[in-house]
Short mmCIF file of N, CA and C in Angstrom, two decimals:
data_model
loop_
_atom_site.label_atom_id
_atom_site.label_comp_id
_atom_site.label_asym_id
_atom_site.label_seq_id
_atom_site.Cartn_x
_atom_site.Cartn_y
_atom_site.Cartn_z
N MET B 13 89.94 106.93 95.90
CA MET B 13 90.20 106.84 94.49
C MET B 13 89.35 107.87 93.77
N TYR B 14 89.89 108.46 92.76
CA TYR B 14 89.16 109.43 91.96
C TYR B 14 87.93 108.74 91.35
N PRO B 15 86.76 109.35 91.44
CA PRO B 15 85.53 108.66 91.02
C PRO B 15 85.52 108.17 89.58
N ASP B 16 86.18 108.88 88.67
CA ASP B 16 86.15 108.48 87.27
C ASP B 16 87.24 107.48 86.92
N ALA B 17 88.11 107.16 87.86
CA ALA B 17 89.22 106.24 87.58
C ALA B 17 88.73 104.80 87.63
N HIS B 18 89.34 103.98 86.81
CA HIS B 18 89.06 102.55 86.81
C HIS B 18 90.38 101.83 86.67
N ILE B 19 90.50 100.69 87.31
CA ILE B 19 91.76 99.95 87.31
C ILE B 19 92.24 99.62 85.90
N SER B 20 91.33 99.53 84.93
CA SER B 20 91.72 99.17 83.56
C SER B 20 91.96 100.37 82.66
N ASP B 21 91.74 101.60 83.14
CA ASP B 21 91.98 102.74 82.25
C ASP B 21 93.49 103.03 82.18
N PRO B 22 93.94 103.58 81.06
CA PRO B 22 95.38 103.79 80.87
C PRO B 22 95.88 105.14 81.37
N TYR B 23 95.24 105.71 82.38
CA TYR B 23 95.59 107.07 82.80
C TYR B 23 95.89 107.18 84.29
N LEU B 24 96.69 108.16 84.61
CA LEU B 24 96.86 108.66 85.97
C LEU B 24 96.11 109.97 86.03
N THR B 25 95.62 110.35 87.19
CA THR B 25 94.99 111.65 87.37
C THR B 25 95.97 112.52 88.13
N LEU B 26 96.43 113.58 87.48
CA LEU B 26 97.41 114.49 88.07
C LEU B 26 96.69 115.73 88.57
N LEU B 27 96.87 116.05 89.83
CA LEU B 27 96.29 117.24 90.45
C LEU B 27 97.40 118.25 90.63
N ILE B 28 97.28 119.40 89.99
CA ILE B 28 98.29 120.46 90.06
C ILE B 28 97.72 121.61 90.87
N LEU B 29 98.34 121.90 92.01
CA LEU B 29 97.91 123.03 92.85
C LEU B 29 98.76 124.24 92.53
N HIS B 30 98.13 125.37 92.28
CA HIS B 30 98.84 126.61 91.95
C HIS B 30 99.22 127.36 93.23
N GLU B 31 100.08 128.36 93.08
CA GLU B 31 100.57 129.13 94.22
C GLU B 31 99.46 129.81 95.00
N ASN B 32 98.36 130.16 94.34
CA ASN B 32 97.28 130.89 95.01
C ASN B 32 96.30 129.97 95.74
N THR B 33 96.64 128.69 95.89
CA THR B 33 95.78 127.75 96.61
C THR B 33 95.82 128.08 98.10
N THR B 34 94.65 128.23 98.71
CA THR B 34 94.57 128.58 100.12
C THR B 34 94.33 127.33 100.98
N ARG B 35 94.45 127.49 102.27
CA ARG B 35 94.16 126.38 103.18
C ARG B 35 92.69 125.97 103.10
N LEU B 36 91.83 126.95 102.89
CA LEU B 36 90.41 126.65 102.73
C LEU B 36 90.18 125.80 101.48
N ASP B 37 90.90 126.13 100.39
CA ASP B 37 90.81 125.33 99.17
C ASP B 37 91.25 123.89 99.43
N LEU B 38 92.33 123.73 100.18
CA LEU B 38 92.84 122.39 100.49
C LEU B 38 91.85 121.61 101.36
N LEU B 39 91.21 122.31 102.28
CA LEU B 39 90.19 121.67 103.12
C LEU B 39 89.03 121.18 102.26
N ALA B 40 88.57 122.03 101.34
CA ALA B 40 87.47 121.64 100.44
C ALA B 40 87.90 120.49 99.54
N LEU B 41 89.14 120.52 99.08
CA LEU B 41 89.67 119.43 98.25
C LEU B 41 89.68 118.12 99.03
N GLY B 42 90.18 118.16 100.25
CA GLY B 42 90.21 116.96 101.09
C GLY B 42 88.83 116.41 101.36
N ARG B 43 87.89 117.30 101.61
CA ARG B 43 86.51 116.88 101.86
C ARG B 43 85.91 116.22 100.61
N ALA B 44 86.13 116.83 99.45
CA ALA B 44 85.60 116.27 98.21
C ALA B 44 86.21 114.91 97.91
N MET B 45 87.51 114.77 98.15
CA MET B 45 88.17 113.49 97.88
C MET B 45 87.70 112.41 98.85
N SER B 46 87.53 112.75 100.12
CA SER B 46 87.10 111.74 101.09
C SER B 46 85.64 111.34 100.89
N ASN B 47 84.84 112.23 100.31
CA ASN B 47 83.44 111.92 100.02
C ASN B 47 83.26 111.21 98.68
N GLY B 48 84.37 111.06 97.91
CA GLY B 48 84.28 110.40 96.62
C GLY B 48 83.65 111.26 95.54
N GLN B 49 83.62 112.57 95.76
CA GLN B 49 83.03 113.47 94.77
C GLN B 49 84.03 113.71 93.64
N GLY B 50 83.51 114.01 92.46
CA GLY B 50 84.38 114.37 91.35
C GLY B 50 85.04 115.71 91.61
N LEU B 51 86.27 115.85 91.17
CA LEU B 51 86.99 117.10 91.33
C LEU B 51 86.91 117.89 90.03
N GLN B 52 86.90 119.19 90.16
CA GLN B 52 86.82 120.07 89.00
C GLN B 52 88.04 120.98 88.98
N SER B 53 88.57 121.25 87.79
CA SER B 53 89.64 122.24 87.67
C SER B 53 89.08 123.60 88.06
N THR B 54 89.87 124.39 88.77
CA THR B 54 89.47 125.73 89.18
C THR B 54 90.61 126.69 88.85
N SER B 55 90.47 127.95 89.28
CA SER B 55 91.51 128.94 89.00
C SER B 55 92.79 128.65 89.78
N ASN B 56 92.71 127.82 90.82
CA ASN B 56 93.92 127.53 91.60
C ASN B 56 94.36 126.07 91.55
N MET B 57 93.68 125.26 90.75
CA MET B 57 94.15 123.88 90.56
C MET B 57 93.66 123.33 89.23
N ASP B 58 94.48 122.46 88.67
CA ASP B 58 94.14 121.79 87.41
C ASP B 58 94.15 120.29 87.64
N ILE B 59 93.24 119.60 86.97
CA ILE B 59 93.17 118.15 87.02
C ILE B 59 93.36 117.66 85.60
N VAL B 60 94.39 116.83 85.41
CA VAL B 60 94.78 116.42 84.07
C VAL B 60 94.93 114.90 84.03
N LYS B 61 94.37 114.26 83.00
CA LYS B 61 94.57 112.82 82.78
C LYS B 61 95.87 112.66 81.99
N ILE B 62 96.77 111.81 82.49
CA ILE B 62 98.07 111.63 81.85
C ILE B 62 98.40 110.13 81.76
N CYS B 63 99.32 109.79 80.86
CA CYS B 63 99.81 108.41 80.75
C CYS B 63 101.18 108.26 81.39
N ALA B 64 101.92 109.37 81.48
CA ALA B 64 103.26 109.35 82.08
C ALA B 64 103.60 110.76 82.53
N LEU B 65 104.54 110.85 83.46
CA LEU B 65 104.98 112.17 83.90
C LEU B 65 106.42 112.09 84.38
N ARG B 66 107.08 113.24 84.34
CA ARG B 66 108.43 113.40 84.88
C ARG B 66 108.44 114.74 85.58
N ILE B 67 108.81 114.74 86.85
CA ILE B 67 108.87 115.96 87.63
C ILE B 67 110.32 116.21 88.00
N GLU B 68 110.81 117.40 87.66
CA GLU B 68 112.17 117.80 87.99
C GLU B 68 112.10 119.10 88.79
N PRO B 69 112.23 119.03 90.12
CA PRO B 69 112.17 120.25 90.93
C PRO B 69 113.38 121.15 90.66
N TYR B 70 113.19 122.46 90.89
CA TYR B 70 114.27 123.43 90.70
C TYR B 70 115.45 123.09 91.60
N SER B 71 115.16 122.74 92.83
CA SER B 71 116.20 122.31 93.76
C SER B 71 115.59 121.29 94.71
N LYS B 72 116.42 120.52 95.40
CA LYS B 72 115.89 119.49 96.29
C LYS B 72 115.11 120.08 97.45
N ASP B 73 115.35 121.33 97.79
CA ASP B 73 114.64 121.97 98.90
C ASP B 73 113.45 122.79 98.45
N SER B 74 113.15 122.82 97.13
CA SER B 74 112.12 123.73 96.63
C SER B 74 110.71 123.17 96.72
N VAL B 75 110.56 121.86 96.88
CA VAL B 75 109.22 121.27 96.90
C VAL B 75 109.11 120.18 97.97
N ILE B 76 107.89 119.95 98.40
CA ILE B 76 107.59 118.79 99.24
C ILE B 76 106.96 117.78 98.30
N THR B 77 107.52 116.60 98.21
CA THR B 77 107.06 115.59 97.28
C THR B 77 106.29 114.52 98.04
N MET B 78 105.05 114.29 97.60
CA MET B 78 104.24 113.23 98.21
C MET B 78 103.66 112.36 97.10
N LEU B 79 103.60 111.08 97.36
CA LEU B 79 102.99 110.14 96.43
C LEU B 79 101.96 109.34 97.20
N ASP B 80 100.71 109.50 96.82
CA ASP B 80 99.61 108.80 97.49
C ASP B 80 99.63 109.05 98.99
N GLY B 81 99.94 110.30 99.37
CA GLY B 81 99.94 110.69 100.77
C GLY B 81 101.21 110.38 101.53
N GLU B 82 102.18 109.75 100.88
CA GLU B 82 103.44 109.39 101.54
C GLU B 82 104.53 110.38 101.14
N LEU B 83 105.25 110.91 102.14
CA LEU B 83 106.35 111.82 101.89
C LEU B 83 107.50 111.08 101.22
N MET B 84 108.04 111.68 100.15
CA MET B 84 109.14 111.07 99.41
C MET B 84 110.33 112.02 99.39
N PRO B 85 111.54 111.49 99.22
CA PRO B 85 112.68 112.39 99.07
C PRO B 85 112.49 113.24 97.81
N SER B 86 112.85 114.52 97.89
CA SER B 86 112.72 115.39 96.72
C SER B 86 113.78 115.02 95.70
N GLY B 87 113.45 115.20 94.46
CA GLY B 87 114.36 114.89 93.36
C GLY B 87 113.53 114.56 92.14
N THR B 88 114.21 114.20 91.07
CA THR B 88 113.52 113.84 89.84
C THR B 88 112.67 112.59 90.07
N PHE B 89 111.46 112.63 89.54
CA PHE B 89 110.50 111.55 89.75
C PHE B 89 109.82 111.25 88.42
N GLN B 90 109.69 109.97 88.08
CA GLN B 90 109.00 109.56 86.86
C GLN B 90 107.95 108.51 87.20
N ALA B 91 106.85 108.54 86.47
CA ALA B 91 105.81 107.53 86.61
C ALA B 91 105.20 107.28 85.24
N GLU B 92 104.79 106.04 85.00
CA GLU B 92 104.22 105.68 83.71
C GLU B 92 103.18 104.59 83.92
N VAL B 93 102.09 104.67 83.18
CA VAL B 93 101.08 103.62 83.20
C VAL B 93 101.52 102.55 82.20
N ILE B 94 101.59 101.31 82.66
CA ILE B 94 101.92 100.19 81.78
C ILE B 94 100.69 99.28 81.75
N PRO B 95 99.86 99.40 80.69
CA PRO B 95 98.62 98.61 80.64
C PRO B 95 98.88 97.11 80.72
N GLY B 96 98.04 96.42 81.49
CA GLY B 96 98.09 94.98 81.57
C GLY B 96 99.13 94.41 82.51
N ILE B 97 99.88 95.25 83.21
CA ILE B 97 100.95 94.73 84.07
C ILE B 97 100.45 94.36 85.47
N LEU B 98 99.28 94.84 85.84
CA LEU B 98 98.76 94.62 87.19
C LEU B 98 97.52 93.74 87.15
N ASN B 99 97.51 92.72 87.98
CA ASN B 99 96.31 91.90 88.17
C ASN B 99 95.81 92.14 89.58
N VAL B 100 94.53 92.46 89.70
CA VAL B 100 93.92 92.67 91.00
C VAL B 100 92.94 91.52 91.23
N ILE B 101 93.12 90.82 92.33
CA ILE B 101 92.25 89.68 92.64
C ILE B 101 91.42 90.04 93.87
N SER B 102 90.11 89.94 93.72
CA SER B 102 89.20 90.28 94.81
C SER B 102 88.14 89.18 94.90
N GLY B 103 88.17 88.42 95.96
CA GLY B 103 87.21 87.32 96.09
C GLY B 103 87.42 86.31 94.98
N THR B 104 86.38 86.04 94.20
CA THR B 104 86.48 85.08 93.10
C THR B 104 86.55 85.76 91.75
N LYS B 105 86.55 87.10 91.73
CA LYS B 105 86.53 87.83 90.46
C LYS B 105 87.90 88.47 90.21
N VAL B 106 88.44 88.26 89.01
CA VAL B 106 89.70 88.89 88.62
C VAL B 106 89.36 90.10 87.78
N VAL B 107 89.91 91.27 88.17
CA VAL B 107 89.63 92.52 87.45
C VAL B 107 90.77 92.80 86.50
#
């Protein structure tokens, strides 16, 4: 989970990788994410807090679409944060 994210915040964290992203950049990104370090926008990636998004690829073969590490069929995709719709129960504490 992104270090600044909290289950009660009304945002998604969108990571946008630019064309000039190298394999070394992806390796560093993976290492930072697995270590729980904060991510910073750079010249080859942007990190944006959003409440909703809609992605429309140029063609179904133009992009590889993944959601939380899972491969998805390419096509139009929408996501929206709906505050208060999720209850997380952990032990005896409700978040």
